[in-house]
Amino acid sequence: MAVLEILEFPDPRLRKKASPVERVTRATRTLIDDMLETMYAAPGIGLAATQVNIHQRLLVMDVSEDKTAPMVFLNPELSVLNPELDEYDEGCLSVPGFYETVSRPQKVTVTALGRDGEPFTCELEGLAAVCLQHEIDHLNGKLFVDYLSPLKRQRIRRKLEKDQRQRV
Ligand code: QAP
Ligand code: CO
């Protein structure tokens, strides 16, 4: 297993739209394991393949208290069950150090393939619903900062660009 490098805003590769996973192979499962390891090491509660520069529709998350409930979604398809919006303070491993309030539908259903390529459907609400929608956005090249005002987004971009310059 390996900890992968996470792309950071405003890296243009975070804007690519991911393609469906065609076949679930050993390479897919290695990628899933590496993404889980990367997410737990961060530590984070969700990670989309886009964030590690793999442009396939695959995401992992674990919103459990004790971090023992990894969830894997390949080719996730979302439908909104309760369109009432809920606010949540979101962060992102690709936007380190920033948390901002975002509104999203409260309750969703997702159909996806699991780690073994088996289709499943589940209903999510609360933090799990927020996290899933945030991660699916990544697969479409969208970031939580896109929901903020242009001014806030620009402040975040400038600060991260400065941090990134100082790191090299
Ligand atoms: C998405 O984000 C999420 O800024 C997952 O310095 C987050 O795991 C969905 C993290 C919150 C809903 C609510 C962020 C770690 C982790 C940081 C994450 C940081 C270190 C973010
Ligand atoms: Co994110």
PDB file of N, CA, C and O in Angstrom, residues 53 86 93 145 158 162 164:
ATOM      1  N   ASN A  53      -4.987  12.542  -8.871  1.00  0.00           N
ATOM      2  CA  ASN A  53      -4.659  12.634 -10.298  1.00  0.00           C
ATOM      3  C   ASN A  53      -4.989  11.371 -11.087  1.00  0.00           C
ATOM      4  O   ASN A  53      -4.339  11.053 -12.081  1.00  0.00           O
ATOM      5  N   ASP A  86     -29.317  21.474   3.724  1.00  0.00           N
ATOM      6  CA  ASP A  86     -28.712  21.499   5.048  1.00  0.00           C
ATOM      7  C   ASP A  86     -27.343  22.160   4.922  1.00  0.00           C
ATOM      8  O   ASP A  86     -26.645  21.939   3.945  1.00  0.00           O
ATOM      9  N   LEU A  93      -9.232  17.915   1.481  1.00  0.00           N
ATOM     10  CA  LEU A  93      -7.791  17.641   1.507  1.00  0.00           C
ATOM     11  C   LEU A  93      -7.060  18.408   0.406  1.00  0.00           C
ATOM     12  O   LEU A  93      -5.866  18.638   0.518  1.00  0.00           O
ATOM     13  N   VAL A 145     -15.101  25.116  -2.919  1.00  0.00           N
ATOM     14  CA  VAL A 145     -14.869  26.570  -3.003  1.00  0.00           C
ATOM     15  C   VAL A 145     -15.684  27.216  -4.131  1.00  0.00           C
ATOM     16  O   VAL A 145     -15.913  28.422  -4.120  1.00  0.00           O
ATOM     17  N   ARG A 158      -5.218  32.613  -3.354  1.00  0.00           N
ATOM     18  CA  ARG A 158      -3.970  33.366  -3.143  1.00  0.00           C
ATOM     19  C   ARG A 158      -3.144  32.780  -2.005  1.00  0.00           C
ATOM     20  O   ARG A 158      -1.937  32.651  -2.115  1.00  0.00           O
ATOM     21  N   LYS A 162       0.512  30.890  -2.374  1.00  0.00           N
ATOM     22  CA  LYS A 162       1.668  31.359  -1.601  1.00  0.00           C
ATOM     23  C   LYS A 162       2.298  30.193  -0.829  1.00  0.00           C
ATOM     24  O   LYS A 162       3.517  29.997  -0.869  1.00  0.00           O
ATOM     25  N   GLN A 164       2.136  27.093  -1.574  1.00  0.00           N
ATOM     26  CA  GLN A 164       2.744  26.156  -2.523  1.00  0.00           C
ATOM     27  C   GLN A 164       4.083  26.689  -3.028  1.00  0.00           C
ATOM     28  O   GLN A 164       5.025  25.924  -3.191  1.00  0.00           O
TER      29      GLN A 164
END
